[in-house]
CSV table of C-alpha atoms and ligand atoms in Angstrom, one decimal:
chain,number,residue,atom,x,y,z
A,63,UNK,CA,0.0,0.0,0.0
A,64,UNK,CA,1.4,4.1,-0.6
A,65,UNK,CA,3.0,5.2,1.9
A,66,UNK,CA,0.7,8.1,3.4
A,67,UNK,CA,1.8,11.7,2.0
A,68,UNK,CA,3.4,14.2,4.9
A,69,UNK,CA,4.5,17.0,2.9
A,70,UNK,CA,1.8,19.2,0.4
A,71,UNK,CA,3.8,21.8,-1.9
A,72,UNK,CA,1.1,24.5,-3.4
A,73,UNK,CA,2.2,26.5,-6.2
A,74,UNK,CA,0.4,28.9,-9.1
A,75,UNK,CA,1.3,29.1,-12.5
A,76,UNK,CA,0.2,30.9,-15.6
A,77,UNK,CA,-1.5,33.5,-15.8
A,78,UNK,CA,-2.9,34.6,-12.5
A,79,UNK,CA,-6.4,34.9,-11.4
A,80,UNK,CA,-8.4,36.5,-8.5
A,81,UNK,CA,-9.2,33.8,-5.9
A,82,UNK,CA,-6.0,31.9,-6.2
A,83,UNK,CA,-5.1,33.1,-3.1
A,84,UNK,CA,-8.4,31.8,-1.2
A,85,UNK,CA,-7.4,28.4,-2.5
A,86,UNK,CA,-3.7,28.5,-1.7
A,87,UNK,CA,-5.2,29.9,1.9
A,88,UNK,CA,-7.5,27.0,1.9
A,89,UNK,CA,-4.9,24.3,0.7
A,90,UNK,CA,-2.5,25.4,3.5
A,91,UNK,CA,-5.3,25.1,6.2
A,92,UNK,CA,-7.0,22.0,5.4
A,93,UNK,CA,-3.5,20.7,5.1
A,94,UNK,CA,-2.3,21.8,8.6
A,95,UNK,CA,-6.0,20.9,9.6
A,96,UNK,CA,-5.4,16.9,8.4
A,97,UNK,CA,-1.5,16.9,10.1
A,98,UNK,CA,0.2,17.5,6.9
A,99,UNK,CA,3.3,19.7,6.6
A,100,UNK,CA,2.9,22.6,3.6
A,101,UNK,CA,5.4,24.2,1.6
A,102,UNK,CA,4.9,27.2,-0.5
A,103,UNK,CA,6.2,27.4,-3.9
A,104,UNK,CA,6.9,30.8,-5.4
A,105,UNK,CA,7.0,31.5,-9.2
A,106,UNK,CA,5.2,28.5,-10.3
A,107,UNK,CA,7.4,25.8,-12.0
A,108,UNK,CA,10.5,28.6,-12.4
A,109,UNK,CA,10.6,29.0,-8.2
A,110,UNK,CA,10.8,24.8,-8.1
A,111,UNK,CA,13.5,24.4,-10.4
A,112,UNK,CA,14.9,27.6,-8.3
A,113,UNK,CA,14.3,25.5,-5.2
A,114,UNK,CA,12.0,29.1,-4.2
A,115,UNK,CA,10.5,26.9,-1.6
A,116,UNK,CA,9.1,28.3,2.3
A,117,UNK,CA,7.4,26.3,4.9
A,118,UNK,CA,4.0,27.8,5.3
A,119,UNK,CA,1.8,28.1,8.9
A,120,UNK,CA,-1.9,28.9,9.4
A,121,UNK,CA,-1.1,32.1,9.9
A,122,UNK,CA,1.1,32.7,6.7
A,123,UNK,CA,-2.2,33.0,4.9
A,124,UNK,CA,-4.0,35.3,7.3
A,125,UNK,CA,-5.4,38.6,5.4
A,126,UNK,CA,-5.4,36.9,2.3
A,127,UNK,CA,-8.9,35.7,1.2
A,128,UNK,CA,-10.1,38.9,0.0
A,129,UNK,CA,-6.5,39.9,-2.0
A,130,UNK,CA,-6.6,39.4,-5.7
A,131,UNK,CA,-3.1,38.2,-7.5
A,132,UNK,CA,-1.5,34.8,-5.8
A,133,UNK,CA,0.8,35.7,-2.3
A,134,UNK,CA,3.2,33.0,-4.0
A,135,UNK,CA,3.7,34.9,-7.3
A,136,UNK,CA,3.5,33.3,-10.6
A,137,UNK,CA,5.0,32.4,-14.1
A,138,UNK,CA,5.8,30.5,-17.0
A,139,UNK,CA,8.7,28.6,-17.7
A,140,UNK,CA,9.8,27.3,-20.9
A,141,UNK,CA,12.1,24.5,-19.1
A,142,UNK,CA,9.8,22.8,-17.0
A,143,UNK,CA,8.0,21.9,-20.5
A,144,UNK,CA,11.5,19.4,-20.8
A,145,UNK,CA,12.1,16.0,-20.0
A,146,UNK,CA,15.4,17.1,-18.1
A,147,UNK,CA,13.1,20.5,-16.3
A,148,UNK,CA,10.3,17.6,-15.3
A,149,UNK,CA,12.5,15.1,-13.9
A,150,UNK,CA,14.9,18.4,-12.2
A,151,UNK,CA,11.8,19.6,-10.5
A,152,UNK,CA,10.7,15.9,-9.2
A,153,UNK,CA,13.8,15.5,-8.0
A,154,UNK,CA,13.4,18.9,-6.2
A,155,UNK,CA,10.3,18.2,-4.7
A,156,UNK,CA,12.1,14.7,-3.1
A,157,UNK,CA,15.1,16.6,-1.5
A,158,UNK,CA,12.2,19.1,0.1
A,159,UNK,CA,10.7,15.6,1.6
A,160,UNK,CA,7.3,17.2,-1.0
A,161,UNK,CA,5.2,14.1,-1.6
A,162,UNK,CA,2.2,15.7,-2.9
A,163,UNK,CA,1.8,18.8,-4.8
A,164,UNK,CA,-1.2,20.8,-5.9
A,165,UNK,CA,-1.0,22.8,-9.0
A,166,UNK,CA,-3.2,26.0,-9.1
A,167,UNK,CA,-3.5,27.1,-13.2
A,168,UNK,CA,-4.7,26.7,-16.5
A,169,UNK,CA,-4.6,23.6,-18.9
A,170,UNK,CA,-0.5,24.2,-19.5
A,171,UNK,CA,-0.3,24.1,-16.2
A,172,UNK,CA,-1.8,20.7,-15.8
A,173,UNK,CA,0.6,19.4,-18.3
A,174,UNK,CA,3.1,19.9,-16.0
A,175,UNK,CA,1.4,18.8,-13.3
A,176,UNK,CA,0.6,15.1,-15.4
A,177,UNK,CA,4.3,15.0,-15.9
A,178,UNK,CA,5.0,15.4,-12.1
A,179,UNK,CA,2.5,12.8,-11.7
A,180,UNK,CA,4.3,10.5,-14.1
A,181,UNK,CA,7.8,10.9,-12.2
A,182,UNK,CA,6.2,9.6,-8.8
A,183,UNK,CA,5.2,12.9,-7.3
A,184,UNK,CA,1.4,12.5,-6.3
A,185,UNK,CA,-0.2,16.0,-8.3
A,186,UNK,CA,-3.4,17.5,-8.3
A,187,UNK,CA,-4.4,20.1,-10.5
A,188,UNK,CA,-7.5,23.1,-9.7
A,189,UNK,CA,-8.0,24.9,-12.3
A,190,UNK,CA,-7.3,28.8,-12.2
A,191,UNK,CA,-8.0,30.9,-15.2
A,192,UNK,CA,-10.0,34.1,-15.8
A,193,UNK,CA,-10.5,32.5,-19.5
A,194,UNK,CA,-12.9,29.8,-18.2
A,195,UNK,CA,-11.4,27.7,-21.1
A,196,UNK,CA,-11.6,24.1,-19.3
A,197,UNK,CA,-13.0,21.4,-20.6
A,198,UNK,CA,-14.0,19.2,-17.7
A,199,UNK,CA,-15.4,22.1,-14.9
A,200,UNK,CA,-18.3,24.9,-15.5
A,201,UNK,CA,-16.4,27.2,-13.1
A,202,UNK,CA,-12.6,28.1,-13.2
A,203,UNK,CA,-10.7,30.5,-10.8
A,204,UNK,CA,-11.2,33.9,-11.2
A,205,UNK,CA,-13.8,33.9,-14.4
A,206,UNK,CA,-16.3,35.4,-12.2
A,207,UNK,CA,-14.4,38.8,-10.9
A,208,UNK,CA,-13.1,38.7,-14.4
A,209,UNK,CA,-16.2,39.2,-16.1
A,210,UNK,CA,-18.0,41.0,-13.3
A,211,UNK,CA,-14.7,43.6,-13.4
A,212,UNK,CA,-15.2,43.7,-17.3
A,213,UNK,CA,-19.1,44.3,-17.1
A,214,UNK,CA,-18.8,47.0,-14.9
A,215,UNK,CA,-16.5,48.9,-17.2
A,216,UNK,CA,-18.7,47.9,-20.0
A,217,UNK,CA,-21.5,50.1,-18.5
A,218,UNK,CA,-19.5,52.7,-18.0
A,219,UNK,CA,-18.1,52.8,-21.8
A,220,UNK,CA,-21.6,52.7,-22.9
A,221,UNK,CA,-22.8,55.5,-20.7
A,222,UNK,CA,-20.4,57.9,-22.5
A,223,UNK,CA,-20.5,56.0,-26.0
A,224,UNK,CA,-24.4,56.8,-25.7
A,225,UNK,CA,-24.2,60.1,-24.7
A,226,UNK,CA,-22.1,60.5,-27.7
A,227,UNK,CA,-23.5,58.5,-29.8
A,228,UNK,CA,-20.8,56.8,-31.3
A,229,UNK,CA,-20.5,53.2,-31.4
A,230,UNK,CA,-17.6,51.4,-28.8
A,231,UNK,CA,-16.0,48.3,-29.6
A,232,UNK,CA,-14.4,47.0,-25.8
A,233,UNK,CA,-11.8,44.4,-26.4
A,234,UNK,CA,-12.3,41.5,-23.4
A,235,UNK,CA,-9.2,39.0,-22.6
A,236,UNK,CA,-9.9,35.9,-24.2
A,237,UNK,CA,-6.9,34.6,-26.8
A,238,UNK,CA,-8.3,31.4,-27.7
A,239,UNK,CA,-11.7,31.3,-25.6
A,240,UNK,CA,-14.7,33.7,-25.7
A,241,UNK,CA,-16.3,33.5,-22.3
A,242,UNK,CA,-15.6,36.4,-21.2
A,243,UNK,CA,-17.2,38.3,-24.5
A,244,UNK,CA,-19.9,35.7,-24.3
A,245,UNK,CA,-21.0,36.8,-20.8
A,246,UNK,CA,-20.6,40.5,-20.9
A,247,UNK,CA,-22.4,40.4,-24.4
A,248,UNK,CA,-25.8,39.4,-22.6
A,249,UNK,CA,-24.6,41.2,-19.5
A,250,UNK,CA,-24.1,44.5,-21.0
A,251,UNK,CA,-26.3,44.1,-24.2
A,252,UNK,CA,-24.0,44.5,-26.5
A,253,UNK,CA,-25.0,45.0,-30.0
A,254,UNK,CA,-22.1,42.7,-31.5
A,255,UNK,CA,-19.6,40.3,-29.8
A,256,UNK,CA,-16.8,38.7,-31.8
A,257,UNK,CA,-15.6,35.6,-30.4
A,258,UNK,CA,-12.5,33.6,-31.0
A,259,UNK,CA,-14.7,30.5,-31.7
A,260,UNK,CA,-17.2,32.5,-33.8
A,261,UNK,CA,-15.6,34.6,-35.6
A,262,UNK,CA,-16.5,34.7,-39.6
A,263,UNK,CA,-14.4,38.0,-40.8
A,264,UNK,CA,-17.4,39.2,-41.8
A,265,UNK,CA,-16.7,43.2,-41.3
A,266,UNK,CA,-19.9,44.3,-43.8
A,267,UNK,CA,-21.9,41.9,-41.5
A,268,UNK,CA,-21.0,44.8,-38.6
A,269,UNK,CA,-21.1,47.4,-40.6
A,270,UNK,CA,-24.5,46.3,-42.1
A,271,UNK,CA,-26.0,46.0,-38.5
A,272,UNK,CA,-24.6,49.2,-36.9
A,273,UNK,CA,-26.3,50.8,-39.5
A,274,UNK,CA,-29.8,49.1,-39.7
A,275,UNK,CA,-29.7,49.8,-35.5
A,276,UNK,CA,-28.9,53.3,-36.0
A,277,UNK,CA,-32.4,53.7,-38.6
A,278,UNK,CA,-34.3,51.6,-35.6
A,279,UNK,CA,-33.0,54.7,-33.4
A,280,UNK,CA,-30.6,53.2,-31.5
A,281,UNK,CA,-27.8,55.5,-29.8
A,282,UNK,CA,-25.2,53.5,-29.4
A,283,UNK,CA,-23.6,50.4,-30.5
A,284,UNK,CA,-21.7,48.0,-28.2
A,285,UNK,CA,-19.5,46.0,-29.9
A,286,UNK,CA,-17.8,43.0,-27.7
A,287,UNK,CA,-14.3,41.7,-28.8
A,288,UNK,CA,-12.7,39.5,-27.3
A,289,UNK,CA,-8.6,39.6,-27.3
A,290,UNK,CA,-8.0,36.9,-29.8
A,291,UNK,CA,-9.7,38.5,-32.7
A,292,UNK,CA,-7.8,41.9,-31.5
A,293,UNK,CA,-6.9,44.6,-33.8
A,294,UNK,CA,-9.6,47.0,-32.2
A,295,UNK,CA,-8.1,50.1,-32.5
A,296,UNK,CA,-7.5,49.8,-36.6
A,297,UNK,CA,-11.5,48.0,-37.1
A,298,UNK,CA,-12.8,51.1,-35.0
A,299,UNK,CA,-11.4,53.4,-37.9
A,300,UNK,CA,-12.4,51.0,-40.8
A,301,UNK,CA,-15.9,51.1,-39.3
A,302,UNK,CA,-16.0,54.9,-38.7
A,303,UNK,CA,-15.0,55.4,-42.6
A,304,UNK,CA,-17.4,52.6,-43.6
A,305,UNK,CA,-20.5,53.7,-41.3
A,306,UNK,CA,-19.8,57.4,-41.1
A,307,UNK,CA,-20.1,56.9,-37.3
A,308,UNK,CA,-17.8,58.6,-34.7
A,309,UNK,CA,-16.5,55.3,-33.4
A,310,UNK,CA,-14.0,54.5,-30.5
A,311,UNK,CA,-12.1,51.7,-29.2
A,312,UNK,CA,-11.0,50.5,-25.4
A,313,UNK,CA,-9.0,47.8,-24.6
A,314,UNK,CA,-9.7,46.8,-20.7
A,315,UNK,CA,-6.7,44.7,-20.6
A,316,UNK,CA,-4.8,43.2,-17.3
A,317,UNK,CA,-7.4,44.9,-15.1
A,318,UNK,CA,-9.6,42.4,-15.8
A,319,UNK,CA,-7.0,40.0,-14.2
A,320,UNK,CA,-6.7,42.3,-10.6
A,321,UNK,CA,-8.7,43.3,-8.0
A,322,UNK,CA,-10.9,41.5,-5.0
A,323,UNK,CA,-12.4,38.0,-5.8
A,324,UNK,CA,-16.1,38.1,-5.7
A,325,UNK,CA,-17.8,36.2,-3.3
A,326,UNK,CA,-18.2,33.2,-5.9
A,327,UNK,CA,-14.8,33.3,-6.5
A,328,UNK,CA,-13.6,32.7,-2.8
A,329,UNK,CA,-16.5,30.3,-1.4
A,330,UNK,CA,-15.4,28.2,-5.0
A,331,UNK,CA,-11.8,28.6,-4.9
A,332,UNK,CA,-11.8,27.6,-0.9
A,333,UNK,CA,-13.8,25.0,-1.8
A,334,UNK,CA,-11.1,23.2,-4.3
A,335,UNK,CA,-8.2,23.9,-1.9
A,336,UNK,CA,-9.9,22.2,0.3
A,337,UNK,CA,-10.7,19.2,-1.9
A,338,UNK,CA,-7.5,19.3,-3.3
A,339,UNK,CA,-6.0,18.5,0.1
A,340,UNK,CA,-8.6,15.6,0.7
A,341,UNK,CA,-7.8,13.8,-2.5
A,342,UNK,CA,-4.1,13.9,-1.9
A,343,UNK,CA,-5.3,12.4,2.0
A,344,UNK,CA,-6.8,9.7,-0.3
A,345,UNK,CA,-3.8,8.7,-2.2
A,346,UNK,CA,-4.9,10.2,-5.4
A,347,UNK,CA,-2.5,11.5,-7.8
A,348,UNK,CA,-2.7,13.1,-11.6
A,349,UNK,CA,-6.1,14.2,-10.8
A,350,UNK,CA,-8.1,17.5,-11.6
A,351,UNK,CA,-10.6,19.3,-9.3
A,352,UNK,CA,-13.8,20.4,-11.5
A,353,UNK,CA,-17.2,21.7,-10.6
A,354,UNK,CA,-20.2,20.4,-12.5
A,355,UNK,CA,-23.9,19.6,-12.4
A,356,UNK,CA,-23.9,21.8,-8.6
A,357,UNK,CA,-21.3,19.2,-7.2
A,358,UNK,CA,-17.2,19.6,-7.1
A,359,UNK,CA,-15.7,16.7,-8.9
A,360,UNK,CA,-12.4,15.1,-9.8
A,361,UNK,CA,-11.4,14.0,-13.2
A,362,UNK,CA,-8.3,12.0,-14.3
A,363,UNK,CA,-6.0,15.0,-16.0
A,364,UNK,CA,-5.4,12.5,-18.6
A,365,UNK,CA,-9.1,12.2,-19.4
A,366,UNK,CA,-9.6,16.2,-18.4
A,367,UNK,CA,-7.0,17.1,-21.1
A,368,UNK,CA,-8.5,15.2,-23.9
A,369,UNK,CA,-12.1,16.7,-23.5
A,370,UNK,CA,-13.1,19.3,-25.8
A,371,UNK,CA,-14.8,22.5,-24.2
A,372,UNK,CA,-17.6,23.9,-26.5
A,373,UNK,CA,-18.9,27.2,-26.4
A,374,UNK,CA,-22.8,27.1,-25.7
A,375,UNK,CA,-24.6,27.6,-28.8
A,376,UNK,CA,-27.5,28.7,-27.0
A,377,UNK,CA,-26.4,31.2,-25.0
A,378,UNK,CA,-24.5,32.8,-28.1
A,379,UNK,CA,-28.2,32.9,-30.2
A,380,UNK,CA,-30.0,34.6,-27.2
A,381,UNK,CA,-27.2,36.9,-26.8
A,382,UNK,CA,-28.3,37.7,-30.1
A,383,UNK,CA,-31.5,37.7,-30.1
A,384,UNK,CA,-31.7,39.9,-26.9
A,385,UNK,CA,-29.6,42.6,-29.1
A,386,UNK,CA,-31.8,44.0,-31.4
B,82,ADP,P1,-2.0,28.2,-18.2
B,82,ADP,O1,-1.6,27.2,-17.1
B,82,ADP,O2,-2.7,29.4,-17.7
B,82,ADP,O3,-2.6,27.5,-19.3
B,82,ADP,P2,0.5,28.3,-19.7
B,82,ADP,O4,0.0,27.6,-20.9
B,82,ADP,O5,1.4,29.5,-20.0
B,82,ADP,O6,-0.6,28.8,-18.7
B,82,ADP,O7,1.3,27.2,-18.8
B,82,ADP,C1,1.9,27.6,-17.6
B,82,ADP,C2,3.2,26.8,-17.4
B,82,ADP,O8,2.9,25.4,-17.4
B,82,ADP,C3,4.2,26.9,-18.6
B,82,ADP,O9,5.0,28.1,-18.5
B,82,ADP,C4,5.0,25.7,-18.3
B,82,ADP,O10,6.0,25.9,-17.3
B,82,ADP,C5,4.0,24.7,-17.9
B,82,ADP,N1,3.6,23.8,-19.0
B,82,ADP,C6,2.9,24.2,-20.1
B,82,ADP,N2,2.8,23.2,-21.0
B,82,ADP,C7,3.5,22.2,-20.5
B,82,ADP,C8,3.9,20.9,-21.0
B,82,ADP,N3,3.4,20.4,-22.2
B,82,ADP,N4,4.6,20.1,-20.2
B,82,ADP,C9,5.1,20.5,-19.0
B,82,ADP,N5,4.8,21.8,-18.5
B,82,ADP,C10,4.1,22.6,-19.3
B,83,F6P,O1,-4.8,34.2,-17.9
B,83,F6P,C1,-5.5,34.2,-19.1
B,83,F6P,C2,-5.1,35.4,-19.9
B,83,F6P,O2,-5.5,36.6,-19.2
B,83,F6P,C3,-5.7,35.4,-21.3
B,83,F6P,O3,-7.1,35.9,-21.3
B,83,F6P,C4,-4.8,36.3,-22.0
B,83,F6P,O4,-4.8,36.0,-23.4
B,83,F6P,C5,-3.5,36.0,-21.4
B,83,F6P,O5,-3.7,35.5,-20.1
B,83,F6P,C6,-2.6,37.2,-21.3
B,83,F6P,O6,-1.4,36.8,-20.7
B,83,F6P,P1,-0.2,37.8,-20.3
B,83,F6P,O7,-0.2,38.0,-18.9
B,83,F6P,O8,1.0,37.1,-20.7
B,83,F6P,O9,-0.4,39.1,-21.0
């Protein structure tokens, strides 16, 4: 039978995410909690293979719940994604008596984590990303402040765009996924969004709708765009020469990534620290904390990897239909 784990390292990699930090507080807890040892590592993957290891106490994580960012800082790091960095950074974790580690980041992040796994270190993965972009969970780290922090700013774009009467297009983050677009598009009743997973090039499309909302009387028109389509700033002139509209653009940018988790965000990321910790108390290793269905979950990463993550056609068609 495995040997019971003593020693739970917590790190955060990628990009960060508000919320981390109530799971990193939760992970050290539940770990002190169960009579486990816990070791902070700082930097993500670059801090192990820098040995950027502390021993963290209950009270390490006191005043921390309600901080956006991650206490233990965070990166990305080109040579964990080596054989040679993986088996450097197992090795690590053995000399530091770590037996289980809990990885807090996107889907790159739990590659690394599945490679740990691989090498005898007993991983678990909870995913934190403001994109919302994995497969296996309906609720990632952070998405919720994200897109509540990006809707408010919406609203205040649109008060000025409609005083003006110009039409706005916001750029959301987003590179490859479009939740964030998707969400504030029925949030903020935006006119347009243009989604990574969407997206047709279709600029007369816009242009043909901006106008035909502008003969209905409309005063402004929001258009959505999320990060991986990009280019705002050069498609608000093309559509001010083709519409004849004064038209603006605003990138929100990294503030989406800041600021105070929302309640969600802290009850949810709490929540997977905590589970984390119990899985690991289990035995289990190269596993993924998800959410789904009202319950939290665990997947295989293997298995969690593989799955594809498909926008929701119908909430793109009432987004809309609610437009008009
Ligand atoms: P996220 O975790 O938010 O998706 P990244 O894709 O940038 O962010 O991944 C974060 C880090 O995870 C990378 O910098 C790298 O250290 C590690 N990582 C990514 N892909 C792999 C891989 N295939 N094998 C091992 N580690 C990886
Ligand atoms: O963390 C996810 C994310 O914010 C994406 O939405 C965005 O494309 C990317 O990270 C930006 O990363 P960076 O911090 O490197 O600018």
């Amino acid at each position: 039978m495995a040997r019971e784990i003593q020693t739970i390292g917590v790190l955060t990699s990628g990009g960060d995410a508000p919320g981390m930090n109530a799971a990193i507080r939760a992970v050290v807890r539940e770990g002190i909690a169960k009579g486990k040892k816990v070791k902070g590592i700082k930097r993500g993957y670059a801090g192990l293979l820098q040995e950027e290891i502390i021993d963290m106490k209950a009270q390490d994580v006191s005043d921390t719940i309600q901080r956006g960012g991650t206490i233990l800082q965070t990166a990305r790091c080109m040579e964990f994604t080596t054989p040679e960095g993986q088996e450097l950074g197992a090795e690590i974790c053995r000399k530091h008596g770590i037996d289980g580690i809990i990885v807090i980041g996107g889907d790159g992040s739990f590659k690394g984590a599945q490679k740990l796994a691989a090498l005898g270190i007993n991983t678990i993965a909870i995913p934190g990303t403001i994109d919302l972009d994995i497969a296996c969970t309906e609720y990632t780290i952070g998405f919720d402040t994200a897109v509540n922090t990006a809707m408010d700013a919406i609203d205040k774009v649109r008060d000025t765009s409609t005083s003006h009467e110009r039409c706005s297009i916001i750029e959301v983050m987003g590179r490859g996924a479009g939740y964030i677009a998707l969400w504030c598009g029925i949030a903020n009743g935006a006119e347009d969004i243009l989604l990574p997973e969407k997206y047709d090039y279709d600029e007369q499309k816009l242009v043909d709708n901006i106008i035909a909302n502008r003969k209905r009387g409309k005063k402004h028109h929001i258009i959505i765009n999320a990060e991986g389509i990009g280019h705002s700033a050069s498609m608000a002139k093309r559509i001010e020469a083709a519409t004849g509209l004064e038209t603006r653009a605003t990138i929100l940018g990294h503030m989406q990534r800041g600021g105070s988790p929302t309640c969600k965000d802290r009850v949810y990321a709490s929540t997977m620290g905590a589970y984390a910790v119990d899985l690991l108390c289990e035995g289990k290793s190269n596993r993924v904390v998800g959410y789904r269905h009202g319950d939290y979950v665990d997947f295989d990463i293997d298995e969690a990897l593989a799955m594809e993550k498909v926008l929701p056609e119908y909430q793109f068609q009432v987004c809309r239909n609610l437009s008009v």
